[in-house]
Short mmCIF file of C-alpha atoms in Angstrom, two decimals:
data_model
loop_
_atom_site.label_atom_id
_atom_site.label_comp_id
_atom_site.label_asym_id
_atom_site.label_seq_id
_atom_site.Cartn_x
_atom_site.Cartn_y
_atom_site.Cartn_z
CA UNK A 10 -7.70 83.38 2.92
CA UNK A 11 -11.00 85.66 1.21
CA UNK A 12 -12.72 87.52 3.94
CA UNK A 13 -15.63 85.19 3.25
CA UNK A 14 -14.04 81.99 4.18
CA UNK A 15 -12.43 84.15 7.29
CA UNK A 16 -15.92 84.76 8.65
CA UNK A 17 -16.93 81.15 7.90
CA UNK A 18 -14.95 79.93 10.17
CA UNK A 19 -14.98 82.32 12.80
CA UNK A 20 -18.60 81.54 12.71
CA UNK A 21 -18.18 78.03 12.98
CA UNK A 22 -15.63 78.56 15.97
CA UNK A 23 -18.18 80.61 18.04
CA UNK A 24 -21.11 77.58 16.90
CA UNK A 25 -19.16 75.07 18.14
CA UNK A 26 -17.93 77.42 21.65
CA UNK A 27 -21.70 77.64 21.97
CA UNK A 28 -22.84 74.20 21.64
CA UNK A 29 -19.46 73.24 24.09
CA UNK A 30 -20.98 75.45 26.35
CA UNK A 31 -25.04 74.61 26.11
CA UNK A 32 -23.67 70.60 26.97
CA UNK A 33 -22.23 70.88 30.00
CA UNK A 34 -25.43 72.46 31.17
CA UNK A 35 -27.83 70.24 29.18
CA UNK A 36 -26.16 67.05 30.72
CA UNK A 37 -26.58 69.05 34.22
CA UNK A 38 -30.14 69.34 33.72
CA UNK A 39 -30.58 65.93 32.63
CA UNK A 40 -28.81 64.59 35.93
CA UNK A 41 -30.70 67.37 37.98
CA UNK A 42 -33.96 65.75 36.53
CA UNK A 43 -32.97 61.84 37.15
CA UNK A 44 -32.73 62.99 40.92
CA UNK A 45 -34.77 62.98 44.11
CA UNK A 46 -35.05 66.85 44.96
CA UNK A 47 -36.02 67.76 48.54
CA UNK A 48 -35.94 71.16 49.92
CA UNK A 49 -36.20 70.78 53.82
CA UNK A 50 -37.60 73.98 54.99
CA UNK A 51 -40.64 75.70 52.47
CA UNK A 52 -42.75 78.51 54.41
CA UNK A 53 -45.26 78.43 51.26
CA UNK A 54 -47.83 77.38 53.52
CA UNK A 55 -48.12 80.95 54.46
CA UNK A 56 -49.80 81.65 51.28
CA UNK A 57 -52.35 78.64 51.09
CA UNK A 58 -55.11 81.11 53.05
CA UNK A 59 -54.34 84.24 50.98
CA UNK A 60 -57.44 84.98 49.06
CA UNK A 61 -56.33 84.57 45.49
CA UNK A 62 -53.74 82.81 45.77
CA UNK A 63 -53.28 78.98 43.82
CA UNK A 64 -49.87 77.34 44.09
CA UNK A 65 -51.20 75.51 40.68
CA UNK A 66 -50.67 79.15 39.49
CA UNK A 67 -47.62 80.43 38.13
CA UNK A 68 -46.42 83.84 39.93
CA UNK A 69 -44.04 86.20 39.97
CA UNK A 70 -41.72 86.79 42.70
CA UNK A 71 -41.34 90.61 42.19
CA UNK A 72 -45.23 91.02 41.50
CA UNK A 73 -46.52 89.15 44.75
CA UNK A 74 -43.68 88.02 46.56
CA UNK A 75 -43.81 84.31 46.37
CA UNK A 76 -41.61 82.19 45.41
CA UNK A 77 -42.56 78.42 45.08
CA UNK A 78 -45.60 77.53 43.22
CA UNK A 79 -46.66 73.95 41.14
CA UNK A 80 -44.86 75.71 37.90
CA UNK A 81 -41.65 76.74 39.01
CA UNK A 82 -41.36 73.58 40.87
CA UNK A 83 -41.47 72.50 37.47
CA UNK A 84 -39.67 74.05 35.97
CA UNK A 85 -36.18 74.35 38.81
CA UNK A 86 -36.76 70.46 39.01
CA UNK A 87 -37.83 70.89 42.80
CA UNK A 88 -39.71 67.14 43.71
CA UNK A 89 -40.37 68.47 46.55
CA UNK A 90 -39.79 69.05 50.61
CA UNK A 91 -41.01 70.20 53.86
CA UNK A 92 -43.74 72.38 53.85
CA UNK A 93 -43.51 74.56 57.40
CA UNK A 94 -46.06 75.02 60.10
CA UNK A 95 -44.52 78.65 61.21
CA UNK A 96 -45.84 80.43 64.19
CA UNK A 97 -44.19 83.62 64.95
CA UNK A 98 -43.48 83.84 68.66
CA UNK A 99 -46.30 85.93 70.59
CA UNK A 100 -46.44 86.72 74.79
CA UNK A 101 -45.96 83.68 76.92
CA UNK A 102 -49.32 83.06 78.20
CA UNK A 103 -51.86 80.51 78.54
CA UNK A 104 -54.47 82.68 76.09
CA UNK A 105 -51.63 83.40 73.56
CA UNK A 106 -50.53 80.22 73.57
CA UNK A 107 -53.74 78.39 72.82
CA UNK A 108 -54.08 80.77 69.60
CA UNK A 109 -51.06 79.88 68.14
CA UNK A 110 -51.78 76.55 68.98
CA UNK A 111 -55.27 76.97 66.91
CA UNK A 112 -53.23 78.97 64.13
CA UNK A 113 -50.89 76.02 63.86
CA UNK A 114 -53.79 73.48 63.74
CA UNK A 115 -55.46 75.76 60.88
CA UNK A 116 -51.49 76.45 59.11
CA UNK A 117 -51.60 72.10 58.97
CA UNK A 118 -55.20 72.18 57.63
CA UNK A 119 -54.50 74.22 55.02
CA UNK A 120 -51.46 71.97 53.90
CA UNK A 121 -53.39 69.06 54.15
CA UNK A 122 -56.32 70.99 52.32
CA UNK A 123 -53.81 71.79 49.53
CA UNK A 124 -52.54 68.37 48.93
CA UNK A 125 -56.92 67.08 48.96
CA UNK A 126 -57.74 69.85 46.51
CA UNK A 127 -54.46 68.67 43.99
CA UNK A 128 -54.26 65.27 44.37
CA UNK A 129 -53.02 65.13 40.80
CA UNK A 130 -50.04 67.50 41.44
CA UNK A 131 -48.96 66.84 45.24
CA UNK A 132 -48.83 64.07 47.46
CA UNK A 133 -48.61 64.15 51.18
CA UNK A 134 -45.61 61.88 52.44
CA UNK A 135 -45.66 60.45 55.89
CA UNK A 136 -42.73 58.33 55.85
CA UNK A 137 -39.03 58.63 53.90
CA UNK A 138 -40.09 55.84 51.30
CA UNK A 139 -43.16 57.50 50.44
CA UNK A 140 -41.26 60.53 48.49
CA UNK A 141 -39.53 58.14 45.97
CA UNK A 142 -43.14 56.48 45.27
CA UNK A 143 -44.99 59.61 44.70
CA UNK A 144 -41.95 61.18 43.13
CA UNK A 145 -42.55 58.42 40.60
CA UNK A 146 -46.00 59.18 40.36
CA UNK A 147 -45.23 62.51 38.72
CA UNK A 148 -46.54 63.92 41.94
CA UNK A 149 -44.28 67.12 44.04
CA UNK A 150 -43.76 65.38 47.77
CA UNK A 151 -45.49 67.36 50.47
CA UNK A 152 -43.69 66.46 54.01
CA UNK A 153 -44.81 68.87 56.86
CA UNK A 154 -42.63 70.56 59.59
CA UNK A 155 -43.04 72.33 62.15
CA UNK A 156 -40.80 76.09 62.70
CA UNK A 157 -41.40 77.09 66.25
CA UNK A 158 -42.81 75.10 69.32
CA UNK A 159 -44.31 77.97 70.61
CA UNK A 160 -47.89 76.49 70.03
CA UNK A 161 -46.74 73.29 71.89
CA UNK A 162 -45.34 75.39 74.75
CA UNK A 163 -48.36 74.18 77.01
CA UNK A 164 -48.46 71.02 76.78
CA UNK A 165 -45.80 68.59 74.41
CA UNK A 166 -48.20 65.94 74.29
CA UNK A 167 -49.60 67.96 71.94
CA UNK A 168 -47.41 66.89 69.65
CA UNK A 169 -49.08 63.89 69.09
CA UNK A 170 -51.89 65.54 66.91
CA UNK A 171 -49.53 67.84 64.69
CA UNK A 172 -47.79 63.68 64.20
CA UNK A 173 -51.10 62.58 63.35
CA UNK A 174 -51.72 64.81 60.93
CA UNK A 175 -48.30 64.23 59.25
CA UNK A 176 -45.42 66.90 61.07
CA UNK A 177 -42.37 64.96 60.75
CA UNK A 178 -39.48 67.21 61.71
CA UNK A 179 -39.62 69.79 64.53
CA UNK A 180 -37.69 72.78 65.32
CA UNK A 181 -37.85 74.48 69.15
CA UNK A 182 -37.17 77.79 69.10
CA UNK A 183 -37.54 81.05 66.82
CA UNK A 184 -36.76 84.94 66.82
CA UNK A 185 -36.77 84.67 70.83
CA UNK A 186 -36.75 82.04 73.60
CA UNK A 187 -39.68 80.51 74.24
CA UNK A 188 -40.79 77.70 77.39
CA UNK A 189 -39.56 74.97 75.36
CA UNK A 190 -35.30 76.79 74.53
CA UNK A 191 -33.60 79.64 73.48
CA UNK A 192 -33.53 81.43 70.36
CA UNK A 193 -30.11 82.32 68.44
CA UNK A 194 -31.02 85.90 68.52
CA UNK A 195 -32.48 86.48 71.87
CA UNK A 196 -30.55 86.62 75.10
CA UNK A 197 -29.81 83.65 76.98
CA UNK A 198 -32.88 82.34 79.38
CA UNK A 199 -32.12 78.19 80.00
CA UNK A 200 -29.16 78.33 78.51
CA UNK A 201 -30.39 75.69 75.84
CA UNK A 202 -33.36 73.46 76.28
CA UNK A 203 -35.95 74.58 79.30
CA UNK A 204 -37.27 70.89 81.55
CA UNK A 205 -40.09 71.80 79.24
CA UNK A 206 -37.79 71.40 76.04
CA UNK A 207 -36.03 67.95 77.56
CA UNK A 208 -39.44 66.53 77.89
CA UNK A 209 -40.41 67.77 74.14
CA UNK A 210 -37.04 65.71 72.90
CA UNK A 211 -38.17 62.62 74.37
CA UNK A 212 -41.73 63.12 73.44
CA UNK A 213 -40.07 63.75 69.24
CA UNK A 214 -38.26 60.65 69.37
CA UNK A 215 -41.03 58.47 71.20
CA UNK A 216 -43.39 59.44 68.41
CA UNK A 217 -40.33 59.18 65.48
CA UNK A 218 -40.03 63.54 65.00
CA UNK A 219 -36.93 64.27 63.52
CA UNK A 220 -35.54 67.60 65.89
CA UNK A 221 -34.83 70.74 64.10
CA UNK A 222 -32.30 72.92 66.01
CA UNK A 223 -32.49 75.87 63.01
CA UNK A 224 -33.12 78.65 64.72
CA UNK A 225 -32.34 77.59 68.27
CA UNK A 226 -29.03 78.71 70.17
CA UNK A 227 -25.53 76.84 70.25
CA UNK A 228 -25.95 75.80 73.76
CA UNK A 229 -29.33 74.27 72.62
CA UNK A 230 -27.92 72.50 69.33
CA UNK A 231 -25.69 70.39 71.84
CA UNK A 232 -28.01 69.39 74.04
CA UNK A 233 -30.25 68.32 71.04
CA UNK A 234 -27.08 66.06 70.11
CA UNK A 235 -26.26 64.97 73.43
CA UNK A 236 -30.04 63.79 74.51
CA UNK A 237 -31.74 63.04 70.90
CA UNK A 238 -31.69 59.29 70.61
CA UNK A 239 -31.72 60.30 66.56
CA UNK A 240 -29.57 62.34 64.59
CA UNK A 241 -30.76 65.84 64.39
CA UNK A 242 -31.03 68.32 61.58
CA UNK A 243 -30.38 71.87 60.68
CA UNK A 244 -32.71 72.43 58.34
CA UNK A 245 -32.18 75.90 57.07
CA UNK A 246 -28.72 77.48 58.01
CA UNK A 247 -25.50 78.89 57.50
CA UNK A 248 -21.65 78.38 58.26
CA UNK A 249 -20.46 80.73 61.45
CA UNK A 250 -17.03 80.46 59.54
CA UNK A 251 -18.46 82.36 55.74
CA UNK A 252 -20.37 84.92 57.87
CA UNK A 253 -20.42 85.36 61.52
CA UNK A 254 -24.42 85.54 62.48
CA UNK A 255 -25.72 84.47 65.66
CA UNK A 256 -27.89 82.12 63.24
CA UNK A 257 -25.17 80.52 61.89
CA UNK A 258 -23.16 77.32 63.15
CA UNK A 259 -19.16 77.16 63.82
CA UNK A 260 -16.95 74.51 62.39
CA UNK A 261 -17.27 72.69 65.75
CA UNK A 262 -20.65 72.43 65.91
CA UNK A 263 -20.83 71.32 62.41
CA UNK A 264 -18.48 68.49 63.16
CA UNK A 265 -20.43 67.59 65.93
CA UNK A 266 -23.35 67.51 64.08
CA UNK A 267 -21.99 65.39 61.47
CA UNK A 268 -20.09 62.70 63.69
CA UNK A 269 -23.41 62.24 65.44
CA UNK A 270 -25.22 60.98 62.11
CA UNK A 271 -26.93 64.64 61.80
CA UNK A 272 -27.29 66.98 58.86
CA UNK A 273 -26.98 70.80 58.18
CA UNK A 274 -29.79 72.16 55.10
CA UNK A 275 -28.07 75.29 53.95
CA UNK A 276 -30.14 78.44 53.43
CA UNK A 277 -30.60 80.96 51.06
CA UNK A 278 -31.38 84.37 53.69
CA UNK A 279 -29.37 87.01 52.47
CA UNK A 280 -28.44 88.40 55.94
CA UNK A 281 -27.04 85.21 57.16
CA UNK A 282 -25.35 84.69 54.09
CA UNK A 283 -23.40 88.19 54.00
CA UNK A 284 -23.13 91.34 56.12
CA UNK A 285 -26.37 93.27 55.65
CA UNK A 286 -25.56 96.72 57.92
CA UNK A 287 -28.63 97.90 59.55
CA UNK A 288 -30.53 101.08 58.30
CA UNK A 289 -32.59 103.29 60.99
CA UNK A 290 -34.34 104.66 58.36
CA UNK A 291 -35.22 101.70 56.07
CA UNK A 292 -36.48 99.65 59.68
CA UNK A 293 -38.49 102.35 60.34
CA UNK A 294 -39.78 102.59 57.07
CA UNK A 295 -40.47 99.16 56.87
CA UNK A 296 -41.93 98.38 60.46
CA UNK A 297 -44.63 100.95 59.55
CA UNK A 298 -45.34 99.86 56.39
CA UNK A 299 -45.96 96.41 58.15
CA UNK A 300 -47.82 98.01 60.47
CA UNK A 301 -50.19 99.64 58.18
CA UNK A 302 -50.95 96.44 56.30
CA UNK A 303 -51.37 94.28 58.77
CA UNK A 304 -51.69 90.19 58.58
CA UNK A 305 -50.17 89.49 55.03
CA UNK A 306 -51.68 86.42 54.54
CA UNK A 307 -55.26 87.90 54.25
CA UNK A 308 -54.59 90.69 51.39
CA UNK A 309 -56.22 89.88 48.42
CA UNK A 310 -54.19 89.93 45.09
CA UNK A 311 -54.93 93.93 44.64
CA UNK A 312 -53.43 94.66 48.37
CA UNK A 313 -50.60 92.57 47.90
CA UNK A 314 -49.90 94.47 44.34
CA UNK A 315 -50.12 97.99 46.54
CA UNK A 316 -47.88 96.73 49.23
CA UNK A 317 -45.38 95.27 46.87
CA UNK A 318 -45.51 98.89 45.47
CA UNK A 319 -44.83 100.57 48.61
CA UNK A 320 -42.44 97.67 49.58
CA UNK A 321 -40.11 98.66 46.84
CA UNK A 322 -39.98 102.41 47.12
CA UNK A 323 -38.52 101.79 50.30
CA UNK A 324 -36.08 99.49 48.49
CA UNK A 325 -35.34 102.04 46.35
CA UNK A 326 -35.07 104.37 48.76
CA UNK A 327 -32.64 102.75 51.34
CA UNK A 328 -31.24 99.88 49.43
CA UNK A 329 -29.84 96.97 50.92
CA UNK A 330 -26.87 94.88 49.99
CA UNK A 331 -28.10 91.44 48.77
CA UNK A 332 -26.40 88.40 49.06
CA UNK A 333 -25.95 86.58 45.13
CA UNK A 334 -26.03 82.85 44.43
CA UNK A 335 -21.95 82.98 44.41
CA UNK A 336 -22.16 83.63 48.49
CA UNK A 337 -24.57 80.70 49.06
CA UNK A 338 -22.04 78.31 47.30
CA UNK A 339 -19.81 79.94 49.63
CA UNK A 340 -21.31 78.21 52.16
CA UNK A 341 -23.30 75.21 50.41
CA UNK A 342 -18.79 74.77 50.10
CA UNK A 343 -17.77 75.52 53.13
CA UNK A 344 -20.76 73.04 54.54
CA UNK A 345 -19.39 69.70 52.60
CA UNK A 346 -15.75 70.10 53.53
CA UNK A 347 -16.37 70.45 57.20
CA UNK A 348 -19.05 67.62 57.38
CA UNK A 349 -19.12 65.74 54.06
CA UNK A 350 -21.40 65.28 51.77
CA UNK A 351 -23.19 62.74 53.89
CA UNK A 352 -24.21 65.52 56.40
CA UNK A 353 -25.32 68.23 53.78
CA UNK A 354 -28.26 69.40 52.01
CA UNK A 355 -30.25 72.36 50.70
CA UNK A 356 -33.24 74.34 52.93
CA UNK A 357 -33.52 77.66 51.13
CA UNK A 358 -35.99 79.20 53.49
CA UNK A 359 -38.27 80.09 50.05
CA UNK A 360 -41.21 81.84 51.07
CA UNK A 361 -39.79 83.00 54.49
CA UNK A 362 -37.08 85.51 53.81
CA UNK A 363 -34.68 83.59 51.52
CA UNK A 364 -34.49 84.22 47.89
CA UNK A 365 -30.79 85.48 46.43
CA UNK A 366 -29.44 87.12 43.46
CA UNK A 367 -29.12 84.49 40.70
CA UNK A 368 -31.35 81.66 43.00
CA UNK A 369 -34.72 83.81 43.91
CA UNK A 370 -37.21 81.44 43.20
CA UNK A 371 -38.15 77.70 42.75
CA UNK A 372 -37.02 77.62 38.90
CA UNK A 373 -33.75 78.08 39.62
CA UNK A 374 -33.33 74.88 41.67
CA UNK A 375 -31.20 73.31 39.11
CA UNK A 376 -28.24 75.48 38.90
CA UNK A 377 -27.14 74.32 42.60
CA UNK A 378 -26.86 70.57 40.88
CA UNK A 379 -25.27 72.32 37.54
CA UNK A 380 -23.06 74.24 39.66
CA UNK A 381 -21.75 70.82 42.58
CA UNK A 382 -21.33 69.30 39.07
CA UNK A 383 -19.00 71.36 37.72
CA UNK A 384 -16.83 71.30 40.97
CA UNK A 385 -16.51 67.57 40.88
CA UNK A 386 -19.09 66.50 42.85
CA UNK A 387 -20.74 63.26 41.44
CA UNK A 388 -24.63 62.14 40.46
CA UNK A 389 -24.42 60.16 43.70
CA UNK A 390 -23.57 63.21 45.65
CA UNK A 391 -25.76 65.08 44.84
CA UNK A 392 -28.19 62.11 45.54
CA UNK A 393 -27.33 62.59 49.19
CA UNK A 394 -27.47 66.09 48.88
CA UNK A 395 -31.09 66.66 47.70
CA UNK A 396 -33.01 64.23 49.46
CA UNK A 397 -30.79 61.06 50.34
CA UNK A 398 -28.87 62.45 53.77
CA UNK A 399 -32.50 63.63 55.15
CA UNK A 400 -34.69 60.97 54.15
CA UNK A 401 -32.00 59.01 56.04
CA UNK A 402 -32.70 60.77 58.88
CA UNK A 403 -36.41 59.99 58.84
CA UNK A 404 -35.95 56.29 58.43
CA UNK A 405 -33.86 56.73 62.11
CA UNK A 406 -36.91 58.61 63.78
CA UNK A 407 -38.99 56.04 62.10
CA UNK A 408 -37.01 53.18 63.59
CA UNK A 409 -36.60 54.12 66.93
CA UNK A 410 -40.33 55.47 67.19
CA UNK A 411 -41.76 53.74 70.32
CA UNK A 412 -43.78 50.91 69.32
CA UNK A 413 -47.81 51.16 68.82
CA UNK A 414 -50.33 48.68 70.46
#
């Protein structure tokens, strides 16, 4: 054989290795695209009153931070999801309460205000069939949810209004207890749900809330099982089993979950994912730095570029280990053989700490179907996965809502 013909074919061979490979991905996308794609917990919202800032604009996660915008929705093949109401939890008292209250009620505006200004782009769901129908529409699907009851802590008839203007799922607790439960990372106080809390569970399924017990402790996941008259969700977290975190759930509780209709959304936050050891010096860095800037969501484009500079010295300085998109399959895995792929689906916690190495913003949605596909898990898995197992949930809230006369 002439050296010419030798490298002819070795040519060929590595053509045809290439186009083997680019197939397999190509028919992944395709399937990714023919799907209803929900992501269940999206703290976006949290930029929709920085001056500035469009989600019809395509960013940069290393630039400013964010992470979901109209483009890379785009182009990951992300429909859609749940759009988050977050309060972080403040003092216990009637004043503080009544401004995170108002902050919530302006948080829901701005959604709301969002979806008005891009009709063309978004459209607000307010029941499980309206996704597929603006989904069709070429429209992303704007649910809204709500992370922390703290602004409902007065009074859970309050409730009512976030409902009317279109919350669907609720979680109780965050970073600490609060009047309505406990938190997963704060010390125990009603060792799950307060009377407060009970009353908040009936008052979710009388008005056809779907409860969230992300976030909340163990203790308050059962009793959100054991009273809920619908199945419950997770909707961003991680398997106790992969990584022990006070923020993750054991096998048990996953079980449980699943055998009472429910559904774990598995996240993408690095330190829930992996072990992340604490730094003295980076926290202290950091906690002034946050200190200095104040409320994020009011720096204009040229503040956030300065503390995005200042953010990553520190990086630089005192790195951190970061989880990659490997230890997220870890536990997307570990999540469908302990409940099934009935009880599974993906909450990334984009915009609110989550972001991985190899999955760090909304164009990279599509790998997690490339990836379930290449494990053996079929188109009408993955239907369940990305939208089918939740909306199913919603349909049960939606059901058992009390009547209206």
């Amino acid at each position: 054989m002439t050296r010419s013909i030798l490298l002819a074919a070795i040519s060929a061979l590595a053509l045809a290795t290439s186009v083997q490979a680019a197939e397999p991905a190509a028919s992944a996308r395709a399937i990714h695209e023919s799907l209803l794609t929900l992501d269940t917990h999206l703290d976006t919202p949290a930029n929709f009153g920085r001056p500035g800032w469009d989600i019809l604009d395509r960013h940069d996660a290393a630039k400013d931070g964010s992470q979901i915008d109209y483009p890379r929705m785009v182009e990951g093949g992300l429909d859609g999801g749940f759009f988050a109401i977050y309060t972080p939890q403040g003092p216990r008292t009637p004043e503080a309460t009544r401004a995170a209250r108002d902050a919530a009620l302006i948080r829901g505006v701005e959604i709301r205000e969002m979806v008005a200004k891009h009709g063309d782009k978004f459209g607000l769901a307010l029941k499980a069939d309206d996704a597929a129908t603006i989904a069709a529409q070429g429209k992303r699907v704007v649910f809204m949810s709500i992370e922390n009851s703290y602004p409902i802590d007065g009074d859970v008839t309050l409730l009512s209004a976030f409902y009317a203007m279109g919350v669907r799922i609720s979680g109780l607790a965050h970073f600490k207890n609060n009047d309505m439960a406990d938190s997963s990372t704060d010390k125990p106080e009603w060792h799950g749900l307060s009377p407060l809390g009970k009353q908040f569970v009936a008052e979710a399924n009388r008005l056809g809330v779907v409860l969230d017990g992300s976030h909340s402790s163990d203790e308050v996941l059962d009793q959100l099982i054991a009273l809920s008259k619908t199945p419950v969700i997770l909707t961003h977290s991680g398997c106790k089993a992969v990584f022990d975190h006070p923020r993750n759930v054991d096998d048990a509780r996953i079980k449980a979950l699943a055998d009472s209709g429910g559904v774990i959304q598995v996240d993408a936050y690095s330190s829930y994912l992996i072990d992340t050891p604490k730094n003295p010096d980076r926290e202290a860095a950091m906690a002034a730095l946050m200190a200095k800037v104040g409320a994020r969501s009011k720096m204009s484009e040229d503040q956030r570029a300065a503390f995005m500079t200042e953010y990553k010295a520190i990086d630089t300085k005192w790195p951190v280990r970061k989880a990659t998109f490997e230890d997220f399959i870890n536990h997307l895995n570990h999540a469908l053989k302990v409940a099934g792929v009935d009880h599974v689906g993906i909450g990334l916690d984009f915009d609110g700490g989550g972001g991985v190495t190899g999955l760090n913003d909304a164009a990279g949605y599509w790998k997690i179907s490339e990836r379930l596909l290449a494990e053996g898990y079929t188109k009408a898995d993955l239907e369940k996965i990305w939208s089918g197992n939740v909306l199913r949930l919603l349909r049960a809230a939606e059901a058992a809502k009390a009547p209206t006369g």
